[in-house]
CSV table of C-alpha atoms in Angstrom, one decimal:
chain,number,residue,atom,x,y,z
A,1240,UNK,CA,56.9,-36.7,-7.1
A,1241,UNK,CA,57.6,-37.6,-10.7
A,1242,UNK,CA,55.5,-40.7,-11.3
A,1243,UNK,CA,57.1,-41.2,-14.7
A,1244,UNK,CA,60.1,-42.5,-12.8
A,1245,UNK,CA,58.0,-45.5,-11.8
A,1246,UNK,CA,58.3,-47.0,-15.3
A,1247,UNK,CA,59.1,-50.7,-15.1
A,1248,UNK,CA,58.8,-50.8,-11.3
A,1249,UNK,CA,56.2,-52.0,-8.8
A,1250,UNK,CA,54.0,-50.3,-6.2
A,1251,UNK,CA,52.2,-51.5,-3.1
A,1252,UNK,CA,48.4,-50.7,-2.9
A,1253,UNK,CA,46.9,-50.7,0.6
A,1254,UNK,CA,43.2,-50.5,0.6
A,1255,UNK,CA,41.0,-49.8,-2.4
A,1256,UNK,CA,41.0,-47.4,-5.3
A,1257,UNK,CA,38.9,-44.3,-5.2
A,1258,UNK,CA,38.2,-42.6,-8.6
A,1259,UNK,CA,39.1,-45.6,-10.7
A,1260,UNK,CA,37.9,-49.1,-10.2
A,1261,UNK,CA,40.5,-51.8,-9.6
A,1262,UNK,CA,40.6,-53.0,-13.2
A,1263,UNK,CA,40.9,-49.5,-14.7
A,1264,UNK,CA,43.7,-48.7,-12.1
A,1265,UNK,CA,45.8,-51.7,-13.1
A,1266,UNK,CA,45.2,-51.3,-16.8
A,1267,UNK,CA,46.4,-47.7,-16.7
A,1268,UNK,CA,49.4,-48.7,-14.6
A,1269,UNK,CA,50.3,-51.3,-17.2
A,1270,UNK,CA,50.6,-48.6,-19.8
A,1271,UNK,CA,53.5,-47.4,-17.8
A,1272,UNK,CA,54.9,-50.9,-17.2
A,1273,UNK,CA,54.0,-50.6,-13.5
A,1274,UNK,CA,52.9,-53.6,-11.5
A,1275,UNK,CA,50.8,-53.7,-8.3
A,1276,UNK,CA,51.7,-55.7,-5.3
A,1277,UNK,CA,49.3,-56.6,-2.5
A,1278,UNK,CA,52.0,-57.1,0.1
A,1279,UNK,CA,55.3,-55.4,0.7
A,1280,UNK,CA,58.2,-57.1,-1.1
A,1281,UNK,CA,61.7,-55.9,-1.8
A,1282,UNK,CA,61.9,-53.6,-4.8
A,1283,UNK,CA,58.6,-51.8,-4.2
A,1284,UNK,CA,59.2,-48.2,-5.2
A,1285,UNK,CA,56.0,-46.6,-3.9
A,1286,UNK,CA,53.4,-47.3,-1.2
A,1287,UNK,CA,49.9,-46.1,-2.1
A,1288,UNK,CA,47.3,-45.5,0.7
A,1289,UNK,CA,43.9,-46.2,-0.7
A,1290,UNK,CA,40.4,-45.8,0.8
A,1291,UNK,CA,38.9,-48.3,3.3
A,1292,UNK,CA,42.1,-49.7,4.6
A,1293,UNK,CA,41.4,-52.6,7.0
A,1294,UNK,CA,43.2,-52.7,10.4
A,1295,UNK,CA,46.0,-55.0,9.1
A,1296,UNK,CA,46.6,-52.6,6.2
A,1297,UNK,CA,46.6,-49.6,8.6
A,1298,UNK,CA,49.2,-51.3,10.8
A,1299,UNK,CA,51.3,-52.2,7.8
A,1300,UNK,CA,51.2,-48.6,6.6
A,1301,UNK,CA,52.4,-47.4,10.0
A,1302,UNK,CA,55.2,-49.9,10.0
A,1303,UNK,CA,56.3,-49.0,6.6
A,1304,UNK,CA,56.2,-45.3,7.4
A,1305,UNK,CA,58.4,-45.9,10.5
A,1306,UNK,CA,61.0,-47.9,8.6
A,1307,UNK,CA,60.8,-45.6,5.6
A,1308,UNK,CA,60.6,-48.6,3.3
A,1309,UNK,CA,59.5,-46.4,0.3
A,1310,UNK,CA,57.7,-43.1,-0.3
A,1311,UNK,CA,54.0,-43.1,0.8
A,1312,UNK,CA,51.3,-41.2,-1.2
A,1313,UNK,CA,47.5,-41.0,-1.1
A,1314,UNK,CA,45.8,-42.8,-3.9
A,1315,UNK,CA,44.2,-39.5,-5.1
A,1316,UNK,CA,47.6,-38.3,-6.4
A,1317,UNK,CA,48.5,-41.3,-8.4
A,1318,UNK,CA,45.0,-41.7,-9.8
A,1319,UNK,CA,45.1,-38.1,-10.9
A,1320,UNK,CA,48.3,-38.8,-12.8
A,1321,UNK,CA,47.0,-42.0,-14.3
A,1322,UNK,CA,44.0,-40.3,-15.7
A,1323,UNK,CA,46.2,-38.1,-17.8
A,1324,UNK,CA,47.1,-41.4,-19.7
A,1325,UNK,CA,43.5,-42.0,-20.8
A,1326,UNK,CA,43.1,-41.9,-24.5
A,1327,UNK,CA,39.6,-40.2,-25.0
A,1328,UNK,CA,38.8,-41.6,-28.4
A,1329,UNK,CA,39.7,-45.2,-27.5
A,1330,UNK,CA,37.7,-45.0,-24.2
A,1331,UNK,CA,34.7,-43.5,-26.0
A,1332,UNK,CA,34.8,-46.2,-28.7
A,1333,UNK,CA,35.1,-48.9,-26.0
A,1334,UNK,CA,32.2,-47.6,-24.1
A,1335,UNK,CA,30.0,-47.3,-27.2
A,1336,UNK,CA,30.8,-50.9,-28.2
A,1337,UNK,CA,30.4,-52.5,-24.8
A,1338,UNK,CA,27.5,-50.5,-23.6
A,1339,UNK,CA,28.8,-51.0,-20.1
A,1340,UNK,CA,26.6,-48.5,-18.2
A,1341,UNK,CA,28.4,-49.1,-14.9
A,1342,UNK,CA,31.8,-48.4,-16.3
A,1343,UNK,CA,30.5,-45.3,-18.1
A,1344,UNK,CA,29.1,-43.9,-14.8
A,1345,UNK,CA,32.3,-44.7,-13.0
A,1346,UNK,CA,34.1,-42.5,-15.5
A,1347,UNK,CA,31.5,-39.7,-15.3
A,1348,UNK,CA,32.0,-39.7,-11.5
A,1349,UNK,CA,35.8,-39.5,-11.9
A,1350,UNK,CA,36.9,-35.9,-11.0
A,1351,UNK,CA,40.3,-36.4,-12.6
A,1352,UNK,CA,39.2,-36.7,-16.3
A,1353,UNK,CA,39.2,-33.5,-18.4
A,1354,UNK,CA,36.1,-31.5,-18.8
A,1355,UNK,CA,36.2,-32.1,-22.5
A,1356,UNK,CA,36.0,-35.9,-22.0
A,1357,UNK,CA,33.4,-35.5,-19.3
A,1358,UNK,CA,31.0,-33.7,-21.6
A,1359,UNK,CA,31.5,-36.4,-24.3
A,1360,UNK,CA,30.8,-39.1,-21.8
A,1361,UNK,CA,27.6,-37.4,-20.7
A,1362,UNK,CA,26.3,-37.6,-24.2
A,1363,UNK,CA,26.7,-41.4,-24.1
A,1364,UNK,CA,24.6,-41.8,-21.0
A,1365,UNK,CA,21.2,-43.4,-21.4
A,1366,UNK,CA,18.7,-41.9,-18.9
A,1367,UNK,CA,16.2,-44.7,-19.7
A,1368,UNK,CA,13.3,-42.3,-20.1
A,1369,UNK,CA,13.5,-41.4,-16.4
A,1370,UNK,CA,14.2,-38.1,-14.5
A,1371,UNK,CA,17.5,-36.7,-13.2
A,1372,UNK,CA,17.0,-38.2,-9.8
A,1373,UNK,CA,14.4,-41.0,-10.5
A,1374,UNK,CA,16.8,-43.9,-10.0
A,1375,UNK,CA,20.1,-44.5,-8.3
A,1376,UNK,CA,22.2,-44.4,-11.5
A,1377,UNK,CA,20.6,-41.2,-12.8
A,1378,UNK,CA,21.0,-39.6,-9.4
A,1379,UNK,CA,24.7,-40.5,-9.4
A,1380,UNK,CA,25.2,-38.9,-12.8
A,1381,UNK,CA,23.3,-35.7,-11.9
A,1382,UNK,CA,25.3,-35.5,-8.6
A,1383,UNK,CA,28.5,-35.9,-10.6
A,1384,UNK,CA,27.6,-33.0,-12.8
A,1385,UNK,CA,26.9,-30.8,-9.8
A,1386,UNK,CA,29.8,-32.0,-7.8
A,1387,UNK,CA,32.3,-31.4,-10.6
A,1388,UNK,CA,31.5,-27.8,-11.2
A,1389,UNK,CA,30.1,-26.5,-7.9
A,1390,UNK,CA,32.8,-24.6,-6.0
A,1391,UNK,CA,33.4,-25.7,-2.4
A,1392,UNK,CA,31.2,-28.7,-2.9
A,1393,UNK,CA,32.8,-30.2,0.2
A,1394,UNK,CA,30.9,-27.6,2.3
A,1395,UNK,CA,27.7,-28.1,0.4
A,1396,UNK,CA,27.3,-31.9,-0.2
A,1397,UNK,CA,23.5,-31.8,0.0
A,1398,UNK,CA,23.2,-29.7,-3.2
A,1399,UNK,CA,24.4,-32.6,-5.2
A,1400,UNK,CA,21.2,-34.5,-4.5
A,1401,UNK,CA,18.5,-31.8,-5.1
A,1402,UNK,CA,17.1,-30.2,-8.2
A,1403,UNK,CA,17.6,-26.8,-6.6
A,1404,UNK,CA,21.3,-27.7,-6.5
A,1405,UNK,CA,21.4,-28.1,-10.3
A,1406,UNK,CA,19.5,-24.8,-10.7
A,1407,UNK,CA,22.0,-23.1,-8.4
A,1408,UNK,CA,24.9,-24.6,-10.3
A,1409,UNK,CA,23.6,-23.0,-13.5
A,1410,UNK,CA,22.9,-19.7,-11.8
A,1411,UNK,CA,26.2,-19.3,-10.0
A,1412,UNK,CA,28.8,-21.3,-12.0
A,1413,UNK,CA,27.2,-21.7,-15.4
A,1414,UNK,CA,29.1,-21.0,-18.6
A,1415,UNK,CA,28.1,-21.6,-22.2
A,1416,UNK,CA,29.6,-25.1,-22.4
A,1417,UNK,CA,28.1,-26.3,-19.1
A,1418,UNK,CA,24.7,-24.8,-19.7
A,1419,UNK,CA,24.6,-26.3,-23.2
A,1420,UNK,CA,25.6,-29.7,-21.8
A,1421,UNK,CA,22.9,-29.6,-19.1
A,1422,UNK,CA,20.2,-28.6,-21.7
A,1423,UNK,CA,21.1,-31.6,-23.7
A,1424,UNK,CA,20.5,-34.1,-20.9
A,1425,UNK,CA,17.6,-36.2,-22.1
A,1426,UNK,CA,15.2,-35.3,-19.2
A,1427,UNK,CA,15.8,-31.6,-19.8
A,1428,UNK,CA,15.8,-31.8,-23.6
A,1429,UNK,CA,12.5,-33.6,-23.4
A,1430,UNK,CA,11.1,-30.8,-21.1
A,1431,UNK,CA,12.2,-28.1,-23.5
A,1432,UNK,CA,10.1,-29.7,-26.3
A,1433,UNK,CA,7.1,-30.7,-24.2
A,1434,UNK,CA,6.9,-28.9,-20.8
A,1435,UNK,CA,5.4,-31.3,-18.3
A,1436,UNK,CA,7.7,-31.5,-15.3
A,1437,UNK,CA,7.4,-28.6,-12.8
A,1438,UNK,CA,10.4,-29.9,-10.9
A,1439,UNK,CA,12.7,-28.7,-13.7
A,1440,UNK,CA,11.3,-25.1,-13.6
A,1441,UNK,CA,14.1,-23.8,-11.5
A,1442,UNK,CA,16.8,-25.2,-13.8
A,1443,UNK,CA,15.1,-23.8,-16.9
A,1444,UNK,CA,14.5,-20.4,-15.2
A,1445,UNK,CA,18.2,-20.2,-14.3
A,1446,UNK,CA,19.1,-20.9,-18.0
A,1447,UNK,CA,16.7,-18.2,-19.2
A,1448,UNK,CA,18.3,-15.6,-17.0
A,1449,UNK,CA,21.9,-16.5,-17.4
A,1450,UNK,CA,24.1,-14.2,-19.5
A,1451,UNK,CA,26.0,-17.1,-21.0
A,1452,UNK,CA,23.0,-19.1,-22.3
A,1453,UNK,CA,23.4,-19.4,-26.1
A,1454,UNK,CA,20.7,-17.9,-28.3
A,1455,UNK,CA,19.6,-21.2,-29.8
A,1456,UNK,CA,18.7,-22.4,-26.3
A,1457,UNK,CA,17.1,-19.1,-25.4
A,1458,UNK,CA,14.8,-19.5,-28.5
A,1459,UNK,CA,13.7,-22.9,-27.1
A,1460,UNK,CA,12.9,-21.2,-23.8
A,1461,UNK,CA,11.2,-18.2,-25.3
A,1462,UNK,CA,7.6,-19.4,-25.4
A,1463,UNK,CA,7.5,-20.4,-21.7
A,1464,UNK,CA,10.0,-17.9,-20.2
A,1465,UNK,CA,9.8,-14.7,-22.3
A,1466,UNK,CA,9.5,-12.5,-19.2
A,1467,UNK,CA,12.7,-13.9,-17.7
A,1468,UNK,CA,14.6,-13.6,-20.9
A,1469,UNK,CA,13.5,-9.9,-21.0
A,1470,UNK,CA,15.3,-9.4,-17.7
A,1471,UNK,CA,18.5,-10.9,-19.0
A,1472,UNK,CA,21.6,-8.7,-19.5
A,1473,UNK,CA,23.1,-8.6,-22.0
A,1474,UNK,CA,19.7,-8.6,-23.7
A,1475,UNK,CA,19.1,-11.3,-26.4
A,1476,UNK,CA,16.2,-11.9,-28.7
A,1477,UNK,CA,15.1,-8.3,-28.4
A,1478,UNK,CA,13.2,-8.1,-31.7
A,1479,UNK,CA,11.3,-11.3,-30.8
A,1480,UNK,CA,10.4,-10.0,-27.4
A,1481,UNK,CA,9.2,-6.6,-28.7
A,1482,UNK,CA,7.1,-8.5,-31.3
A,1483,UNK,CA,5.2,-10.2,-28.6
A,1484,UNK,CA,3.2,-7.0,-27.9
A,1485,UNK,CA,3.0,-8.0,-24.3
A,1486,UNK,CA,2.7,-5.0,-21.9
A,1487,UNK,CA,4.5,-6.7,-19.0
A,1488,UNK,CA,7.4,-7.8,-21.2
A,1489,UNK,CA,7.7,-4.3,-22.7
A,1490,UNK,CA,7.8,-2.8,-19.2
A,1491,UNK,CA,10.6,-5.2,-18.3
A,1492,UNK,CA,12.5,-4.3,-21.5
A,1493,UNK,CA,12.1,-0.6,-20.8
A,1494,UNK,CA,14.1,-1.2,-17.6
A,1495,UNK,CA,16.8,-3.3,-19.2
A,1496,UNK,CA,20.1,-1.4,-19.3
A,1497,UNK,CA,21.2,-3.3,-22.4
A,1498,UNK,CA,18.2,-2.2,-24.5
A,1499,UNK,CA,19.3,-1.2,-28.0
A,1500,UNK,CA,18.7,2.2,-29.6
A,1501,UNK,CA,16.0,0.7,-31.7
A,1502,UNK,CA,14.4,-0.7,-28.6
A,1503,UNK,CA,14.5,2.7,-26.9
A,1504,UNK,CA,12.8,4.3,-29.9
A,1505,UNK,CA,10.1,1.6,-29.7
A,1506,UNK,CA,9.4,2.0,-26.0
A,1507,UNK,CA,10.2,5.6,-25.1
A,1508,UNK,CA,6.8,7.0,-26.0
A,1509,UNK,CA,5.0,4.4,-24.0
A,1510,UNK,CA,7.3,4.1,-21.0
A,1511,UNK,CA,9.3,7.4,-20.8
A,1512,UNK,CA,9.6,7.3,-17.0
A,1513,UNK,CA,11.1,3.8,-17.1
A,1514,UNK,CA,13.5,4.7,-19.9
A,1515,UNK,CA,14.5,7.9,-18.0
A,1516,UNK,CA,15.2,6.0,-14.8
A,1517,UNK,CA,16.9,2.9,-16.0
A,1518,UNK,CA,18.5,3.2,-19.5
A,1519,UNK,CA,22.1,4.4,-19.6
A,1520,UNK,CA,22.0,8.0,-20.8
A,1521,UNK,CA,23.8,9.8,-23.5
A,1522,UNK,CA,23.5,13.6,-24.0
A,1523,UNK,CA,20.8,13.3,-26.7
A,1524,UNK,CA,18.5,11.0,-24.7
A,1525,UNK,CA,19.0,13.1,-21.5
A,1526,UNK,CA,18.1,16.3,-23.2
A,1527,UNK,CA,15.1,14.7,-24.9
A,1528,UNK,CA,13.6,13.6,-21.5
A,1529,UNK,CA,14.7,16.4,-19.3
A,1530,UNK,CA,11.8,18.8,-19.5
A,1531,UNK,CA,9.1,16.3,-18.6
A,1532,UNK,CA,10.8,13.5,-16.8
A,1533,UNK,CA,13.4,15.2,-14.6
A,1534,UNK,CA,12.4,13.3,-11.5
A,1535,UNK,CA,12.8,9.9,-13.2
A,1536,UNK,CA,16.1,11.0,-14.7
A,1537,UNK,CA,17.3,11.9,-11.2
A,1538,UNK,CA,17.2,8.2,-10.2
A,1539,UNK,CA,19.3,7.1,-13.2
A,1540,UNK,CA,22.6,5.6,-12.1
A,1541,UNK,CA,24.4,6.7,-15.3
A,1542,UNK,CA,24.1,10.5,-14.7
A,1543,UNK,CA,27.4,12.2,-15.3
A,1544,UNK,CA,28.4,15.3,-13.4
A,1545,UNK,CA,27.1,17.7,-16.1
A,1546,UNK,CA,23.7,16.0,-16.1
A,1547,UNK,CA,23.5,16.1,-12.3
A,1548,UNK,CA,24.3,19.8,-12.4
A,1549,UNK,CA,21.5,20.5,-14.8
A,1550,UNK,CA,19.0,18.7,-12.6
A,1551,UNK,CA,20.3,20.5,-9.5
A,1552,UNK,CA,19.8,23.8,-11.3
A,1553,UNK,CA,16.1,23.0,-11.8
A,1554,UNK,CA,15.6,23.7,-8.0
A,1555,UNK,CA,12.8,21.1,-7.7
A,1556,UNK,CA,12.0,19.4,-4.4
A,1557,UNK,CA,11.0,16.1,-6.1
A,1558,UNK,CA,14.1,16.1,-8.2
A,1559,UNK,CA,16.2,16.9,-5.1
A,1560,UNK,CA,14.6,13.9,-3.2
A,1561,UNK,CA,15.4,11.5,-6.0
A,1562,UNK,CA,19.0,12.8,-6.4
A,1563,UNK,CA,19.6,12.4,-2.7
A,1564,UNK,CA,19.0,8.7,-3.0
A,1565,UNK,CA,21.1,8.2,-6.1
A,1566,UNK,CA,24.4,6.7,-5.2
A,1567,UNK,CA,25.9,7.9,-8.5
A,1568,UNK,CA,25.7,11.5,-7.2
A,1569,UNK,CA,29.1,13.2,-6.9
A,1570,UNK,CA,30.3,14.5,-3.5
A,1571,UNK,CA,29.8,18.1,-4.3
A,1572,UNK,CA,26.1,17.6,-5.0
A,1573,UNK,CA,25.6,15.4,-2.0
A,1574,UNK,CA,27.0,18.1,0.2
A,1575,UNK,CA,24.7,20.7,-1.3
A,1576,UNK,CA,21.7,18.5,-0.7
A,1577,UNK,CA,22.9,17.8,2.9
A,1578,UNK,CA,22.9,21.5,3.7
A,1579,UNK,CA,19.2,21.8,2.7
A,1580,UNK,CA,18.4,19.8,5.9
A,1581,UNK,CA,15.2,18.5,4.3
A,1582,UNK,CA,16.4,15.3,2.9
A,1583,UNK,CA,17.8,13.4,5.8
A,1584,UNK,CA,15.9,10.2,5.3
A,1585,UNK,CA,16.7,10.1,1.6
A,1586,UNK,CA,20.4,10.8,2.2
A,1587,UNK,CA,20.5,8.2,5.0
A,1588,UNK,CA,19.8,5.5,2.4
A,1589,UNK,CA,22.5,6.7,0.0
A,1590,UNK,CA,25.4,4.3,0.0
A,1591,UNK,CA,27.8,7.0,-1.4
A,1592,UNK,CA,27.3,9.4,1.4
A,1593,UNK,CA,30.6,9.9,3.3
A,1594,UNK,CA,30.9,8.4,6.8
A,1595,UNK,CA,31.0,11.8,8.5
A,1596,UNK,CA,27.7,12.8,7.1
A,1597,UNK,CA,26.1,9.4,8.0
A,1598,UNK,CA,27.3,10.0,11.6
A,1599,UNK,CA,25.8,13.5,11.6
A,1600,UNK,CA,22.5,12.0,10.5
A,1601,UNK,CA,22.7,9.4,13.2
A,1602,UNK,CA,23.2,12.0,15.8
A,1603,UNK,CA,20.0,13.8,14.8
A,1604,UNK,CA,18.2,10.7,16.1
A,1605,UNK,CA,15.1,11.0,13.8
A,1606,UNK,CA,13.2,7.7,13.5
A,1607,UNK,CA,12.8,7.5,9.7
A,1608,UNK,CA,16.4,8.6,9.2
A,1609,UNK,CA,17.7,6.0,11.7
A,1610,UNK,CA,15.6,3.3,9.9
A,1611,UNK,CA,17.2,4.2,6.6
A,1612,UNK,CA,20.7,4.2,8.2
A,1613,UNK,CA,20.0,0.7,9.6
A,1614,UNK,CA,19.5,-0.7,6.1
A,1615,UNK,CA,22.4,1.2,4.5
A,1616,UNK,CA,25.4,-1.0,3.8
A,1617,UNK,CA,27.7,2.0,4.1
A,1618,UNK,CA,26.6,2.9,7.6
A,1619,UNK,CA,29.7,2.5,9.9
A,1620,UNK,CA,29.6,-0.8,11.8
A,1621,UNK,CA,29.8,0.9,15.2
A,1622,UNK,CA,26.6,2.8,14.4
A,1623,UNK,CA,24.9,-0.4,13.2
A,1624,UNK,CA,25.7,-2.0,16.6
A,1625,UNK,CA,24.1,0.8,18.4
A,1626,UNK,CA,21.0,0.7,16.2
A,1627,UNK,CA,20.7,-3.0,16.6
A,1628,UNK,CA,20.0,-2.5,20.3
A,1629,UNK,CA,16.8,-0.7,19.5
A,1630,UNK,CA,13.9,-3.0,18.6
A,1631,UNK,CA,12.6,-0.5,16.1
A,1632,UNK,CA,15.8,-0.9,14.0
A,1633,UNK,CA,17.1,-4.4,14.9
A,1634,UNK,CA,15.3,-6.1,12.0
A,1635,UNK,CA,16.8,-3.7,9.5
A,1636,UNK,CA,20.3,-4.1,10.9
A,1637,UNK,CA,20.1,-7.9,10.9
A,1638,UNK,CA,19.1,-7.9,7.2
A,1639,UNK,CA,21.9,-5.4,6.3
A,1640,UNK,CA,24.3,-7.4,4.1
A,1641,UNK,CA,27.3,-5.4,5.3
A,1642,UNK,CA,26.6,-6.0,8.9
A,1643,UNK,CA,26.0,-9.7,8.3
A,1644,UNK,CA,29.4,-9.9,6.5
A,1645,UNK,CA,31.1,-8.2,9.4
A,1646,UNK,CA,29.6,-10.6,11.9
A,1647,UNK,CA,30.8,-13.6,9.8
A,1648,UNK,CA,34.3,-12.1,9.3
A,1649,UNK,CA,34.6,-11.2,13.0
A,1650,UNK,CA,33.3,-14.8,13.9
A,1651,UNK,CA,30.7,-13.4,16.3
A,1652,UNK,CA,27.6,-15.4,17.1
A,1653,UNK,CA,24.5,-13.7,15.9
A,1654,UNK,CA,21.0,-15.0,15.6
A,1655,UNK,CA,19.6,-13.7,12.4
């Protein structure tokens, strides 16, 4: 419906407003010269069903529907339209001058305002020196943040009222604007300066790891969370992390696929096996590591066909074993390793092995091989069903993500 056509007309509201309080609702309607009636009168152009209709209003709604007195809509639709009429600057100025905390929270909880306005409103909120969930009003604001950006919140209402919900929001749905806004909430900004509240650890950990966390915020997190930042991809603050001279952090960096050329040069002599195994390879780096670190190279997911061929030509059992488990291996080389008949367990764990070969391994019936097949997400579902009947493999099948997804998709009851 085109609500602009209601200009100069009247509507009937049954029940209460939802996202706007009654005063805001009527004020915004007046901007469109729309008046609100409490009972049905001739000339009403629209009937709005609000929340918490009493029995009399329910009966009136049914009567009006049967006689088709006027179109009937849910209040959510007209509130959504009305919120497009809000003038952000005027509202912000009004809230600053009035210091009306209840009205501010009402707008923060309103799902129909723009994200841009939402973030500006958050900056106005006074947390009163208390934590995110320490009082009812703070809890409502925190819940509004989570509820606004958490996908399918209707199925996960409980996450709105737990610190873990905020951490999960950052981890799963965070972007630069949202992460920045959360970091500026007074309880979190205070924790960044003076770490003291362990309940916020999950939220700050999620920020340290997130790929969209801006560098200025990462610098604030660096002192307490350098190890987490070293895991982050794409890598940030690499020079600062290398300068820490911390062995654990350097080992983490040597496994970070976004390590720079300078970073590789700094760490290659100390951790050549890690560099060989995890860092994306070019021809120069591959050749430099090949003679002494062929086994580690064989596990590298960035091996191209030529590199794989060079490793295969070395005719080394340990290299063959590592290659057999590498899902980046091309079919030709997988087939060659399969014919050796010495690498069944390794090949059974390879997610790139074709179905027919996985079936052949299953038919051999060797325990270690079957255990590897039970955990392999590429193992055909019919084989996983058979393996689940054996107690030796049931646990591995039940924790197999592909099998779990199949059970959910097929809507089959399964006690995991």
